mmCIF file with all atom_site columns, C-alpha atoms in Angstrom:
data_model
loop_
_atom_site.group_PDB
_atom_site.id
_atom_site.type_symbol
_atom_site.label_atom_id
_atom_site.label_alt_id
_atom_site.label_comp_id
_atom_site.label_asym_id
_atom_site.label_entity_id
_atom_site.label_seq_id
_atom_site.pdbx_PDB_ins_code
_atom_site.Cartn_x
_atom_site.Cartn_y
_atom_site.Cartn_z
_atom_site.occupancy
_atom_site.B_iso_or_equiv
_atom_site.pdbx_formal_charge
_atom_site.auth_seq_id
_atom_site.auth_comp_id
_atom_site.auth_asym_id
_atom_site.auth_atom_id
_atom_site.pdbx_PDB_model_num
ATOM 1   C CA . MET A 1 1   ? -2.252  -0.679 0.581   1.00 43.00 ? 1393 MET A CA 1
ATOM 2   C CA . ALA A 1 2   ? -4.126  1.059  3.460   1.00 46.00 ? 1394 ALA A CA 1
ATOM 3   C CA . ALA A 1 3   ? -2.150  3.403  5.623   1.00 45.00 ? 1395 ALA A CA 1
ATOM 4   C CA . GLU A 1 4   ? -1.264  2.053  9.135   1.00 45.00 ? 1396 GLU A CA 1
ATOM 5   C CA . THR A 1 5   ? -3.007  3.369  12.085  1.00 49.00 ? 1397 THR A CA 1
ATOM 6   C CA . VAL A 1 6   ? -0.799  4.440  14.824  1.00 49.00 ? 1398 VAL A CA 1
ATOM 7   C CA . THR A 1 7   ? -1.832  3.040  18.155  1.00 52.00 ? 1399 THR A CA 1
ATOM 8   C CA . GLY A 1 8   ? -0.929  4.071  21.683  1.00 55.00 ? 1400 GLY A CA 1
ATOM 9   C CA . PRO A 1 9   ? -1.855  6.840  24.032  1.00 58.00 ? 1401 PRO A CA 1
ATOM 10  C CA . LEU A 1 10  ? -1.469  9.566  21.396  1.00 54.00 ? 1402 LEU A CA 1
ATOM 11  C CA . GLY A 1 11  ? -3.191  7.544  18.691  1.00 59.00 ? 1403 GLY A CA 1
ATOM 12  C CA . GLY A 1 12  ? -1.437  9.086  15.664  1.00 63.00 ? 1404 GLY A CA 1
ATOM 13  C CA . HIS A 1 13  ? -1.059  12.594 17.003  1.00 65.00 ? 1405 HIS A CA 1
ATOM 14  C CA . LEU A 1 14  ? 2.815   12.489 17.186  1.00 68.00 ? 1406 LEU A CA 1
ATOM 15  C CA . ASP A 1 15  ? 3.217   14.815 14.317  1.00 77.00 ? 1407 ASP A CA 1
ATOM 16  C CA . ASP A 1 16  ? 0.330   17.188 15.151  1.00 83.00 ? 1408 ASP A CA 1
ATOM 17  C CA . ASP A 1 17  ? 1.572   20.559 16.348  1.00 88.00 ? 1409 ASP A CA 1
ATOM 18  C CA . ASP A 1 18  ? -1.850  21.402 17.679  1.00 88.00 ? 1410 ASP A CA 1
ATOM 19  C CA . PHE A 1 19  ? -2.403  18.158 19.743  1.00 93.00 ? 1411 PHE A CA 1
ATOM 20  C CA . PRO A 1 20  ? -2.407  19.154 23.481  1.00 90.00 ? 1412 PRO A CA 1
ATOM 21  C CA . ALA A 1 21  ? 0.101   16.521 24.547  1.00 90.00 ? 1413 ALA A CA 1
ATOM 22  C CA . TYR A 1 22  ? 2.023   18.299 27.440  1.00 94.00 ? 1414 TYR A CA 1
ATOM 23  C CA . THR A 1 23  ? 0.930   18.856 30.948  1.00 94.00 ? 1415 THR A CA 1
ATOM 24  C CA . MET A 1 24  ? 1.618   22.242 32.613  1.00 95.00 ? 1416 MET A CA 1
ATOM 25  C CA . GLY A 1 25  ? 4.461   20.771 34.635  1.00 95.00 ? 1417 GLY A CA 1
ATOM 26  C CA . ARG A 1 26  ? 6.064   19.056 31.508  1.00 96.00 ? 1418 ARG A CA 1
ATOM 27  C CA . ALA A 1 27  ? 5.669   22.388 29.527  1.00 96.00 ? 1419 ALA A CA 1
ATOM 28  C CA . ALA A 1 28  ? 7.358   24.305 32.302  1.00 96.00 ? 1420 ALA A CA 1
ATOM 29  C CA . ASP A 1 29  ? 10.227  21.815 32.433  1.00 96.00 ? 1421 ASP A CA 1
ATOM 30  C CA . MET A 1 30  ? 10.646  21.929 28.675  1.00 95.00 ? 1422 MET A CA 1
ATOM 31  C CA . LEU A 1 31  ? 10.768  25.699 28.584  1.00 96.00 ? 1423 LEU A CA 1
ATOM 32  C CA . GLY A 1 32  ? 12.688  26.234 31.865  1.00 96.00 ? 1424 GLY A CA 1
ATOM 33  C CA . THR A 1 33  ? 9.832   28.269 33.356  1.00 96.00 ? 1425 THR A CA 1
ATOM 34  C CA . THR A 1 34  ? 7.450   27.909 36.262  1.00 96.00 ? 1426 THR A CA 1
ATOM 35  C CA . GLN A 1 35  ? 3.883   26.871 36.315  1.00 95.00 ? 1427 GLN A CA 1
ATOM 36  C CA . ALA A 1 36  ? 3.056   30.253 37.307  1.00 96.00 ? 1428 ALA A CA 1
ATOM 37  C CA . PHE A 1 37  ? 4.505   31.667 34.192  1.00 97.00 ? 1429 PHE A CA 1
ATOM 38  C CA . HIS A 1 38  ? 2.182   29.467 32.125  1.00 96.00 ? 1430 HIS A CA 1
ATOM 39  C CA . ARG A 1 39  ? -0.834  30.543 34.263  1.00 96.00 ? 1431 ARG A CA 1
ATOM 40  C CA . ALA A 1 40  ? 0.238   34.217 33.678  1.00 97.00 ? 1432 ALA A CA 1
ATOM 41  C CA . ILE A 1 41  ? 0.407   33.904 29.967  1.00 97.00 ? 1433 ILE A CA 1
ATOM 42  C CA . GLY A 1 42  ? -2.901  32.059 29.925  1.00 95.00 ? 1434 GLY A CA 1
ATOM 43  C CA . GLU A 1 43  ? -4.414  34.997 32.031  1.00 96.00 ? 1435 GLU A CA 1
ATOM 44  C CA . ALA A 1 44  ? -2.956  37.387 29.512  1.00 96.00 ? 1436 ALA A CA 1
ATOM 45  C CA . ARG A 1 45  ? -4.618  35.343 26.771  1.00 95.00 ? 1437 ARG A CA 1
ATOM 46  C CA . LEU A 1 46  ? -1.440  34.715 24.805  1.00 97.00 ? 1438 LEU A CA 1
ATOM 47  C CA . ILE A 1 47  ? -2.438  31.086 24.720  1.00 95.00 ? 1439 ILE A CA 1
ATOM 48  C CA . THR A 1 48  ? -5.416  29.174 25.876  1.00 94.00 ? 1440 THR A CA 1
ATOM 49  C CA . PRO A 1 49  ? -4.522  25.646 26.867  1.00 93.00 ? 1441 PRO A CA 1
ATOM 50  C CA . LEU A 1 50  ? -6.988  22.958 26.297  1.00 93.00 ? 1442 LEU A CA 1
ATOM 51  C CA . ARG A 1 51  ? -8.207  21.186 29.427  1.00 92.00 ? 1443 ARG A CA 1
ATOM 52  C CA . SER A 1 52  ? -8.094  17.390 30.152  1.00 89.00 ? 1444 SER A CA 1
ATOM 53  C CA . ALA A 1 53  ? -11.265 15.587 31.312  1.00 90.00 ? 1445 ALA A CA 1
ATOM 54  C CA . GLY A 1 54  ? -9.926  16.224 34.861  1.00 92.00 ? 1446 GLY A CA 1
ATOM 55  C CA . GLY A 1 55  ? -9.541  20.022 34.168  1.00 91.00 ? 1447 GLY A CA 1
ATOM 56  C CA . HIS A 1 56  ? -5.767  19.990 33.890  1.00 93.00 ? 1448 HIS A CA 1
ATOM 57  C CA . ARG A 1 57  ? -4.120  22.268 31.441  1.00 94.00 ? 1449 ARG A CA 1
ATOM 58  C CA . ARG A 1 58  ? -2.653  20.649 28.249  1.00 95.00 ? 1450 ARG A CA 1
ATOM 59  C CA . TYR A 1 59  ? -0.340  22.392 25.873  1.00 95.00 ? 1451 TYR A CA 1
ATOM 60  C CA . SER A 1 60  ? 0.440   21.751 22.182  1.00 95.00 ? 1452 SER A CA 1
ATOM 61  C CA . ARG A 1 61  ? 3.903   22.166 20.601  1.00 95.00 ? 1453 ARG A CA 1
ATOM 62  C CA . TYR A 1 62  ? 2.589   25.225 18.780  1.00 95.00 ? 1454 TYR A CA 1
ATOM 63  C CA . GLN A 1 63  ? 1.486   26.822 22.065  1.00 96.00 ? 1455 GLN A CA 1
ATOM 64  C CA . LEU A 1 64  ? 4.991   25.945 23.590  1.00 96.00 ? 1456 LEU A CA 1
ATOM 65  C CA . ARG A 1 65  ? 6.612   27.758 20.839  1.00 96.00 ? 1457 ARG A CA 1
ATOM 66  C CA . ILE A 1 66  ? 4.580   30.958 21.538  1.00 97.00 ? 1458 ILE A CA 1
ATOM 67  C CA . ALA A 1 67  ? 5.272   30.642 25.110  1.00 97.00 ? 1459 ALA A CA 1
ATOM 68  C CA . ALA A 1 68  ? 8.952   30.303 24.528  1.00 97.00 ? 1460 ALA A CA 1
ATOM 69  C CA . ARG A 1 69  ? 8.866   33.648 22.531  1.00 97.00 ? 1461 ARG A CA 1
ATOM 70  C CA . ALA A 1 70  ? 7.279   35.279 25.489  1.00 98.00 ? 1462 ALA A CA 1
ATOM 71  C CA . ARG A 1 71  ? 9.777   33.848 27.805  1.00 97.00 ? 1463 ARG A CA 1
ATOM 72  C CA . GLU A 1 72  ? 12.681  35.368 25.775  1.00 98.00 ? 1464 GLU A CA 1
ATOM 73  C CA . LEU A 1 73  ? 11.225  38.753 26.237  1.00 98.00 ? 1465 LEU A CA 1
ATOM 74  C CA . VAL A 1 74  ? 10.482  38.132 29.895  1.00 98.00 ? 1466 VAL A CA 1
ATOM 75  C CA . ASP A 1 75  ? 14.115  36.983 30.368  1.00 97.00 ? 1467 ASP A CA 1
ATOM 76  C CA . GLN A 1 76  ? 15.188  40.421 28.822  1.00 98.00 ? 1468 GLN A CA 1
ATOM 77  C CA . GLY A 1 77  ? 13.251  42.252 31.532  1.00 98.00 ? 1469 GLY A CA 1
ATOM 78  C CA . THR A 1 78  ? 9.886   42.660 29.827  1.00 98.00 ? 1470 THR A CA 1
ATOM 79  C CA . PRO A 1 79  ? 6.844   42.347 32.105  1.00 97.00 ? 1471 PRO A CA 1
ATOM 80  C CA . VAL A 1 80  ? 4.807   39.234 31.210  1.00 97.00 ? 1472 VAL A CA 1
ATOM 81  C CA . GLU A 1 81  ? 1.632   41.145 30.134  1.00 97.00 ? 1473 GLU A CA 1
ATOM 82  C CA . ALA A 1 82  ? 3.770   43.402 27.876  1.00 98.00 ? 1474 ALA A CA 1
ATOM 83  C CA . ALA A 1 83  ? 5.759   40.311 26.504  1.00 98.00 ? 1475 ALA A CA 1
ATOM 84  C CA . CYS A 1 84  ? 2.399   38.612 25.535  1.00 98.00 ? 1476 CYS A CA 1
ATOM 85  C CA . ARG A 1 85  ? 1.120   41.719 23.819  1.00 98.00 ? 1477 ARG A CA 1
ATOM 86  C CA . ILE A 1 86  ? 4.425   42.050 21.855  1.00 98.00 ? 1478 ILE A CA 1
ATOM 87  C CA . VAL A 1 87  ? 4.230   38.570 20.682  1.00 98.00 ? 1479 VAL A CA 1
ATOM 88  C CA . VAL A 1 88  ? 0.559   39.039 19.537  1.00 97.00 ? 1480 VAL A CA 1
ATOM 89  C CA . LEU A 1 89  ? 1.486   42.361 17.765  1.00 98.00 ? 1481 LEU A CA 1
ATOM 90  C CA . VAL A 1 90  ? 4.493   40.854 15.990  1.00 97.00 ? 1482 VAL A CA 1
ATOM 91  C CA . ASP A 1 91  ? 2.305   38.010 14.738  1.00 96.00 ? 1483 ASP A CA 1
ATOM 92  C CA . GLN A 1 92  ? -0.295  40.448 13.478  1.00 97.00 ? 1484 GLN A CA 1
ATOM 93  C CA . LEU A 1 93  ? 2.328   42.637 11.771  1.00 98.00 ? 1485 LEU A CA 1
ATOM 94  C CA . GLU A 1 94  ? 3.845   39.493 9.961   1.00 97.00 ? 1486 GLU A CA 1
ATOM 95  C CA . GLU A 1 95  ? 0.388   38.453 8.823   1.00 97.00 ? 1487 GLU A CA 1
ATOM 96  C CA . ALA A 1 96  ? -0.401  41.859 7.429   1.00 98.00 ? 1488 ALA A CA 1
ATOM 97  C CA . GLN A 1 97  ? 2.969   41.991 5.668   1.00 98.00 ? 1489 GLN A CA 1
ATOM 98  C CA . ARG A 1 98  ? 2.185   38.572 4.161   1.00 97.00 ? 1490 ARG A CA 1
ATOM 99  C CA . ILE A 1 99  ? -1.232  39.653 2.997   1.00 97.00 ? 1491 ILE A CA 1
ATOM 100 C CA . ASN A 1 100 ? 0.236   42.786 1.531   1.00 97.00 ? 1492 ASN A CA 1
ATOM 101 C CA . ALA A 1 101 ? 2.845   40.880 -0.309  1.00 96.00 ? 1493 ALA A CA 1
ATOM 102 C CA . GLU A 1 102 ? 0.351   38.614 -1.784  1.00 95.00 ? 1494 GLU A CA 1
ATOM 103 C CA . TYR A 1 103 ? -1.846  41.445 -2.689  1.00 96.00 ? 1495 TYR A CA 1
ATOM 104 C CA . ARG A 1 104 ? 1.030   43.243 -4.476  1.00 94.00 ? 1496 ARG A CA 1
ATOM 105 C CA . ARG A 1 105 ? 1.990   39.959 -6.256  1.00 93.00 ? 1497 ARG A CA 1
ATOM 106 C CA . THR A 1 106 ? -1.491  39.337 -7.539  1.00 92.00 ? 1498 THR A CA 1
ATOM 107 C CA . SER A 1 107 ? -2.296  42.933 -8.441  1.00 89.00 ? 1499 SER A CA 1
ATOM 108 C CA . GLY A 1 108 ? 1.076   43.182 -10.140 1.00 79.00 ? 1500 GLY A CA 1
ATOM 109 C CA . SER A 1 109 ? 0.444   40.220 -12.306 1.00 69.00 ? 1501 SER A CA 1
ATOM 110 C CA . ALA A 1 110 ? -2.980  41.436 -13.218 1.00 65.00 ? 1502 ALA A CA 1
ATOM 111 C CA . ASN A 1 111 ? -1.510  44.828 -14.441 1.00 65.00 ? 1503 ASN A CA 1
ATOM 112 C CA . SER A 1 112 ? 1.387   43.359 -16.407 1.00 59.00 ? 1504 SER A CA 1
ATOM 113 C CA . PRO A 1 113 ? 1.371   43.495 -20.207 1.00 59.00 ? 1505 PRO A CA 1
ATOM 114 C CA . ALA A 1 114 ? 1.118   39.772 -20.518 1.00 56.00 ? 1506 ALA A CA 1
ATOM 115 C CA . ALA A 1 115 ? -2.180  39.830 -18.749 1.00 50.00 ? 1507 ALA A CA 1
ATOM 116 C CA . ALA A 1 116 ? -3.658  42.246 -21.294 1.00 49.00 ? 1508 ALA A CA 1
#
């Protein structure tokens, strides 16, 4: 049996975290921020929203999660630019730690007596 095709304005993107489904106004409402906040994190290059055919910013759920992390820092008194940089650096650190752990795991199994 063939999979059903979802119809409607989102056309099957309901579960897609990267689909730009939210306007700037809706994103600001969801996060309890202002549209200026979203423009600022865009200018700081934390996230780059996609643009609709009419040029309006559109955000994905993934981008909203990143924006929410920056908002938490801003709410604690961190300037927007610094909050954006912190979010980027934390993500880079987590990725480096993941890569190091994978490297240790694979190099450890290559050096184990069972591998010889």
